[in-house]
Amino acid sequence: LGLSGPPGAGKSTFIECFGKMLTERQHKVSVLAVDPSSSTSGGSLLGDKTRMTELSRDMNAYIRPSPTSGTLGGVTRTTNEAILLCEGGGYDVVLVETVGVGQSEFAVADMVDMFILLLPPAGGDELQGIKRGIIEVADLVAINKADGDLVVPARRIQAEYVSAMKLLRKRSKVWRPKV
C-alpha cells in the first residue's frame, strides 16, 4: 500500500495504528518511510520511525526510513527494489509512506497495489479535489483526524471529494475510488 498526503495529514500516526492492527492479526508488516532531504546539506531527519514507537517495537514489523536524496515523486530511487526485498523477506504487507507531497508527486502509485491519499479535514475545497494529478491516481481517499471539533469539517471535505471524484475519468472497470 502506498500512503501519501500533505505534510501534517497524519501519515505516520495512521501507519502506526494500522500497522499494529495488522500485526495483531498475525501479518508481518514492513514500513518504508521516505523523508525529504535538505537541498542545502543533503541531510535528512529520518524521523518517521520515532513517531511509530509502538510499531517499531513490534517483532512482526520492520520500519525503514530512507532519504529522498533529491529524487522527486515522493519516494527514493530504490523504493521499488526495497518493496521487492521486503516481500522476499516474508513481509506480507508493505506500507510505503511518501514524503508530504502535492498534486504532482505520486510515483508510488505505480509501485503498489493500492494508493491511499490521506487528507486532513482542512484539505481544501471541491476545486482542490478536481485538480488533475494525485487525486486522479488515488484508489482511496481517507480523511484523517476526523474526531472532536474536526468531525463536521471532515464530513464536509468527504462530501466535497466524493462529488469531485465523480467528475474524474475511471481508471479501472472493476474499482471505483472511495472517499
PDB file of C-alpha atoms in Angstrom:
ATOM      1  CA  LEU A   1       0.000   0.000   0.000  1.00  0.00           C
ATOM      2  CA  GLY A   2       1.267   3.447  -0.839  1.00  0.00           C
ATOM      3  CA  LEU A   3       0.266   6.255   1.519  1.00  0.00           C
ATOM      4  CA  SER A   4       0.660   9.872   0.607  1.00  0.00           C
ATOM      5  CA  GLY A   5      -0.721  13.237   1.540  1.00  0.00           C
ATOM      6  CA  PRO A   6       0.266  16.740   2.519  1.00  0.00           C
ATOM      7  CA  PRO A   7       2.621  17.364   5.438  1.00  0.00           C
ATOM      8  CA  GLY A   8       0.734  17.087   8.724  1.00  0.00           C
ATOM      9  CA  ALA A   9      -2.024  14.823   7.389  1.00  0.00           C
ATOM     10  CA  GLY A  10      -1.104  12.171   9.969  1.00  0.00           C
ATOM     11  CA  LYS A  11       0.515   9.598   7.708  1.00  0.00           C
ATOM     12  CA  SER A  12       2.910   8.220  10.341  1.00  0.00           C
ATOM     13  CA  THR A  13       0.236   8.113  13.045  1.00  0.00           C
ATOM     14  CA  PHE A  14      -2.156   6.340  10.676  1.00  0.00           C
ATOM     15  CA  ILE A  15       0.533   3.815   9.699  1.00  0.00           C
ATOM     16  CA  GLU A  16       1.354   3.068  13.333  1.00  0.00           C
ATOM     17  CA  CYS A  17      -2.289   2.402  14.178  1.00  0.00           C
ATOM     18  CA  PHE A  18      -2.983   0.413  11.002  1.00  0.00           C
ATOM     19  CA  GLY A  19       0.308  -1.488  11.287  1.00  0.00           C
ATOM     20  CA  LYS A  20      -0.427  -2.524  14.879  1.00  0.00           C
ATOM     21  CA  MET A  21      -3.875  -3.744  13.822  1.00  0.00           C
ATOM     22  CA  LEU A  22      -2.258  -5.832  11.082  1.00  0.00           C
ATOM     23  CA  THR A  23       0.412  -7.363  13.337  1.00  0.00           C
ATOM     24  CA  GLU A  24      -2.259  -8.245  15.914  1.00  0.00           C
ATOM     25  CA  ARG A  25      -3.899 -10.202  13.078  1.00  0.00           C
ATOM     26  CA  GLN A  26      -0.652 -12.127  12.526  1.00  0.00           C
ATOM     27  CA  HIS A  27       0.570 -10.185   9.487  1.00  0.00           C
ATOM     28  CA  LYS A  28       4.225  -9.308   9.022  1.00  0.00           C
ATOM     29  CA  VAL A  29       4.346  -5.596   8.211  1.00  0.00           C
ATOM     30  CA  SER A  30       7.140  -3.636   6.593  1.00  0.00           C
ATOM     31  CA  VAL A  31       7.071   0.161   6.537  1.00  0.00           C
ATOM     32  CA  LEU A  32       9.235   2.054   4.065  1.00  0.00           C
ATOM     33  CA  ALA A  33       9.106   5.671   5.223  1.00  0.00           C
ATOM     34  CA  VAL A  34      10.539   8.300   2.894  1.00  0.00           C
ATOM     35  CA  ASP A  35      11.792  11.581   4.361  1.00  0.00           C
ATOM     36  CA  PRO A  36      12.783  14.693   2.433  1.00  0.00           C
ATOM     37  CA  SER A  37      16.443  15.561   2.092  1.00  0.00           C
ATOM     38  CA  SER A  38      17.788  19.073   2.529  1.00  0.00           C
ATOM     39  CA  SER A  39      18.647  20.749  -0.760  1.00  0.00           C
ATOM     40  CA  THR A  40      21.405  22.606   1.093  1.00  0.00           C
ATOM     41  CA  SER A  41      23.139  19.924   3.169  1.00  0.00           C
ATOM     42  CA  GLY A  42      21.714  16.762   1.605  1.00  0.00           C
ATOM     43  CA  GLY A  43      20.877  15.519   5.117  1.00  0.00           C
ATOM     44  CA  SER A  44      17.586  14.075   6.277  1.00  0.00           C
ATOM     45  CA  LEU A  45      15.996  13.723   9.728  1.00  0.00           C
ATOM     46  CA  LEU A  46      14.615  10.211   9.138  1.00  0.00           C
ATOM     47  CA  GLY A  47      12.203  10.868  11.995  1.00  0.00           C
ATOM     48  CA  ASP A  48       9.203   8.790  10.923  1.00  0.00           C
ATOM     49  CA  LYS A  49      10.343   5.801  12.972  1.00  0.00           C
ATOM     50  CA  THR A  50      10.286   7.903  16.133  1.00  0.00           C
ATOM     51  CA  ARG A  51       6.608   8.675  15.513  1.00  0.00           C
ATOM     52  CA  MET A  52       5.846   4.949  15.311  1.00  0.00           C
ATOM     53  CA  THR A  53       7.161   3.912  18.724  1.00  0.00           C
ATOM     54  CA  GLU A  54       4.748   1.033  19.355  1.00  0.00           C
ATOM     55  CA  LEU A  55       5.088  -0.407  15.870  1.00  0.00           C
ATOM     56  CA  SER A  56       8.881  -0.071  15.942  1.00  0.00           C
ATOM     57  CA  ARG A  57       8.976  -2.377  18.994  1.00  0.00           C
ATOM     58  CA  ASP A  58       6.711  -4.982  17.390  1.00  0.00           C
ATOM     59  CA  MET A  59       8.609  -8.147  16.406  1.00  0.00           C
ATOM     60  CA  ASN A  60       6.324  -8.591  13.371  1.00  0.00           C
ATOM     61  CA  ALA A  61       7.098  -5.143  11.999  1.00  0.00           C
ATOM     62  CA  TYR A  62      10.076  -3.609  10.231  1.00  0.00           C
ATOM     63  CA  ILE A  63      10.409   0.136   9.702  1.00  0.00           C
ATOM     64  CA  ARG A  64      12.997   1.518   7.297  1.00  0.00           C
ATOM     65  CA  PRO A  65      13.298   5.304   6.959  1.00  0.00           C
ATOM     66  CA  SER A  66      15.088   6.479   3.806  1.00  0.00           C
ATOM     67  CA  PRO A  67      16.011   9.929   2.466  1.00  0.00           C
ATOM     68  CA  THR A  68      14.808  11.131  -0.924  1.00  0.00           C
ATOM     69  CA  SER A  69      18.345  12.262  -1.785  1.00  0.00           C
ATOM     70  CA  GLY A  70      16.933  14.661  -4.347  1.00  0.00           C
ATOM     71  CA  THR A  71      14.600  12.161  -6.047  1.00  0.00           C
ATOM     72  CA  LEU A  72      11.230  13.682  -6.988  1.00  0.00           C
ATOM     73  CA  GLY A  73       7.861  11.960  -6.796  1.00  0.00           C
ATOM     74  CA  GLY A  74       7.678  11.410  -3.036  1.00  0.00           C
ATOM     75  CA  VAL A  75       9.842   8.254  -2.957  1.00  0.00           C
ATOM     76  CA  THR A  76      13.508   7.283  -3.323  1.00  0.00           C
ATOM     77  CA  ARG A  77      15.082   5.947  -6.497  1.00  0.00           C
ATOM     78  CA  THR A  78      15.294   2.488  -4.845  1.00  0.00           C
ATOM     79  CA  THR A  79      11.811   2.288  -3.272  1.00  0.00           C
ATOM     80  CA  ASN A  80      10.563  -0.266  -5.790  1.00  0.00           C
ATOM     81  CA  GLU A  81      13.537  -2.555  -5.121  1.00  0.00           C
ATOM     82  CA  ALA A  82      13.056  -2.134  -1.354  1.00  0.00           C
ATOM     83  CA  ILE A  83       9.422  -3.266  -1.728  1.00  0.00           C
ATOM     84  CA  LEU A  84      10.582  -6.416  -3.520  1.00  0.00           C
ATOM     85  CA  LEU A  85      13.201  -7.116  -0.832  1.00  0.00           C
ATOM     86  CA  CYS A  86      10.596  -6.785   1.923  1.00  0.00           C
ATOM     87  CA  GLU A  87       8.236  -9.145   0.105  1.00  0.00           C
ATOM     88  CA  GLY A  88      11.115 -11.596  -0.415  1.00  0.00           C
ATOM     89  CA  GLY A  89      11.907 -11.306   3.300  1.00  0.00           C
ATOM     90  CA  GLY A  90       8.476 -12.629   4.217  1.00  0.00           C
ATOM     91  CA  TYR A  91       6.585  -9.410   4.884  1.00  0.00           C
ATOM     92  CA  ASP A  92       3.067  -9.910   3.574  1.00  0.00           C
ATOM     93  CA  VAL A  93       2.076  -6.239   3.944  1.00  0.00           C
ATOM     94  CA  VAL A  94       4.366  -3.453   2.774  1.00  0.00           C
ATOM     95  CA  LEU A  95       3.355   0.130   3.575  1.00  0.00           C
ATOM     96  CA  VAL A  96       5.196   2.896   1.722  1.00  0.00           C
ATOM     97  CA  GLU A  97       4.902   6.316   3.328  1.00  0.00           C
ATOM     98  CA  THR A  98       5.895   9.073   0.932  1.00  0.00           C
ATOM     99  CA  VAL A  99       7.209  12.473   1.901  1.00  0.00           C
ATOM    100  CA  GLY A 100       4.471  15.065   2.375  1.00  0.00           C
ATOM    101  CA  VAL A 101       3.554  15.654  -1.239  1.00  0.00           C
ATOM    102  CA  GLY A 102       1.498  17.875  -3.504  1.00  0.00           C
ATOM    103  CA  GLN A 103      -0.587  17.447  -6.637  1.00  0.00           C
ATOM    104  CA  SER A 104       2.102  16.075  -8.967  1.00  0.00           C
ATOM    105  CA  GLU A 105       4.210  13.794  -6.776  1.00  0.00           C
ATOM    106  CA  PHE A 106       2.747  10.308  -6.837  1.00  0.00           C
ATOM    107  CA  ALA A 107       5.378   7.944  -8.246  1.00  0.00           C
ATOM    108  CA  VAL A 108       4.487   5.388  -5.550  1.00  0.00           C
ATOM    109  CA  ALA A 109       1.105   4.779  -7.220  1.00  0.00           C
ATOM    110  CA  ASP A 110       2.839   2.719  -9.924  1.00  0.00           C
ATOM    111  CA  MET A 111       4.703   0.601  -7.338  1.00  0.00           C
ATOM    112  CA  VAL A 112       1.823  -0.585  -5.154  1.00  0.00           C
ATOM    113  CA  ASP A 113      -1.445  -2.500  -5.323  1.00  0.00           C
ATOM    114  CA  MET A 114      -3.394   0.327  -3.696  1.00  0.00           C
ATOM    115  CA  PHE A 115      -2.610   4.030  -3.436  1.00  0.00           C
ATOM    116  CA  ILE A 116      -4.166   5.843  -0.473  1.00  0.00           C
ATOM    117  CA  LEU A 117      -4.298   9.614  -0.242  1.00  0.00           C
ATOM    118  CA  LEU A 118      -4.627  10.853   3.344  1.00  0.00           C
ATOM    119  CA  LEU A 119      -6.059  14.323   3.799  1.00  0.00           C
ATOM    120  CA  PRO A 120      -6.687  16.401   6.900  1.00  0.00           C
ATOM    121  CA  PRO A 121     -10.191  17.855   7.395  1.00  0.00           C
ATOM    122  CA  ALA A 122      -8.902  21.209   6.153  1.00  0.00           C
ATOM    123  CA  GLY A 123      -7.578  19.639   2.946  1.00  0.00           C
ATOM    124  CA  GLY A 124      -9.098  22.162   0.578  1.00  0.00           C
ATOM    125  CA  ASP A 125     -12.412  22.563  -1.148  1.00  0.00           C
ATOM    126  CA  GLU A 126     -14.020  20.708  -4.020  1.00  0.00           C
ATOM    127  CA  LEU A 127     -11.904  22.621  -6.545  1.00  0.00           C
ATOM    128  CA  GLN A 128      -8.781  21.168  -4.924  1.00  0.00           C
ATOM    129  CA  GLY A 129     -10.249  17.698  -5.445  1.00  0.00           C
ATOM    130  CA  ILE A 130     -10.933  18.309  -9.108  1.00  0.00           C
ATOM    131  CA  LYS A 131      -7.313  19.286  -9.837  1.00  0.00           C
ATOM    132  CA  ARG A 132      -5.606  16.785 -12.047  1.00  0.00           C
ATOM    133  CA  GLY A 133      -2.683  14.894 -10.622  1.00  0.00           C
ATOM    134  CA  ILE A 134      -2.556  12.975  -7.382  1.00  0.00           C
ATOM    135  CA  ILE A 135      -6.329  12.770  -6.952  1.00  0.00           C
ATOM    136  CA  GLU A 136      -6.626  11.014 -10.331  1.00  0.00           C
ATOM    137  CA  VAL A 137      -4.419   8.122  -9.264  1.00  0.00           C
ATOM    138  CA  ALA A 138      -5.774   7.648  -5.723  1.00  0.00           C
ATOM    139  CA  ASP A 139      -7.577   4.356  -5.154  1.00  0.00           C
ATOM    140  CA  LEU A 140      -8.780   5.533  -1.757  1.00  0.00           C
ATOM    141  CA  VAL A 141      -9.026   8.990  -0.220  1.00  0.00           C
ATOM    142  CA  ALA A 142      -9.076   8.909   3.575  1.00  0.00           C
ATOM    143  CA  ILE A 143      -9.983  11.980   5.581  1.00  0.00           C
ATOM    144  CA  ASN A 144      -7.791  11.689   8.663  1.00  0.00           C
ATOM    145  CA  LYS A 145      -8.005  13.443  12.059  1.00  0.00           C
ATOM    146  CA  ALA A 146     -11.800  13.272  11.861  1.00  0.00           C
ATOM    147  CA  ASP A 147     -12.595  13.487  15.560  1.00  0.00           C
ATOM    148  CA  GLY A 148     -13.564  16.053  18.185  1.00  0.00           C
ATOM    149  CA  ASP A 149     -14.118  19.502  16.727  1.00  0.00           C
ATOM    150  CA  LEU A 150     -12.974  18.258  13.318  1.00  0.00           C
ATOM    151  CA  VAL A 151     -15.897  15.849  12.732  1.00  0.00           C
ATOM    152  CA  VAL A 152     -18.023  18.443  10.916  1.00  0.00           C
ATOM    153  CA  PRO A 153     -15.203  19.762   8.674  1.00  0.00           C
ATOM    154  CA  ALA A 154     -14.181  16.148   7.951  1.00  0.00           C
ATOM    155  CA  ARG A 155     -17.689  15.211   6.833  1.00  0.00           C
ATOM    156  CA  ARG A 156     -17.833  18.343   4.666  1.00  0.00           C
ATOM    157  CA  ILE A 157     -14.498  17.632   2.959  1.00  0.00           C
ATOM    158  CA  GLN A 158     -15.555  13.996   2.476  1.00  0.00           C
ATOM    159  CA  ALA A 159     -18.727  15.096   0.667  1.00  0.00           C
ATOM    160  CA  GLU A 160     -16.731  17.545  -1.468  1.00  0.00           C
ATOM    161  CA  TYR A 161     -14.238  14.867  -2.511  1.00  0.00           C
ATOM    162  CA  VAL A 162     -16.985  12.317  -3.247  1.00  0.00           C
ATOM    163  CA  SER A 163     -18.551  14.908  -5.539  1.00  0.00           C
ATOM    164  CA  ALA A 164     -15.217  15.803  -7.149  1.00  0.00           C
ATOM    165  CA  MET A 165     -14.286  12.141  -7.750  1.00  0.00           C
ATOM    166  CA  LYS A 166     -17.459  11.660  -9.808  1.00  0.00           C
ATOM    167  CA  LEU A 167     -16.065  14.119 -12.356  1.00  0.00           C
ATOM    168  CA  LEU A 168     -12.860  12.167 -12.937  1.00  0.00           C
ATOM    169  CA  ARG A 169     -12.406   9.563 -15.662  1.00  0.00           C
ATOM    170  CA  LYS A 170     -12.480   5.964 -14.437  1.00  0.00           C
ATOM    171  CA  ARG A 171      -9.076   4.235 -14.407  1.00  0.00           C
ATOM    172  CA  SER A 172     -10.481   0.755 -13.812  1.00  0.00           C
ATOM    173  CA  LYS A 173     -13.542  -1.203 -14.853  1.00  0.00           C
ATOM    174  CA  VAL A 174     -13.675  -3.047 -11.527  1.00  0.00           C
ATOM    175  CA  TRP A 175     -12.702  -0.469  -8.898  1.00  0.00           C
ATOM    176  CA  ARG A 176     -14.284   2.888  -8.214  1.00  0.00           C
ATOM    177  CA  PRO A 177     -12.117   5.044  -5.897  1.00  0.00           C
ATOM    178  CA  LYS A 178     -13.683   5.551  -2.472  1.00  0.00           C
ATOM    179  CA  VAL A 179     -13.596   8.509  -0.088  1.00  0.00           C
TER     180      VAL A 179
END
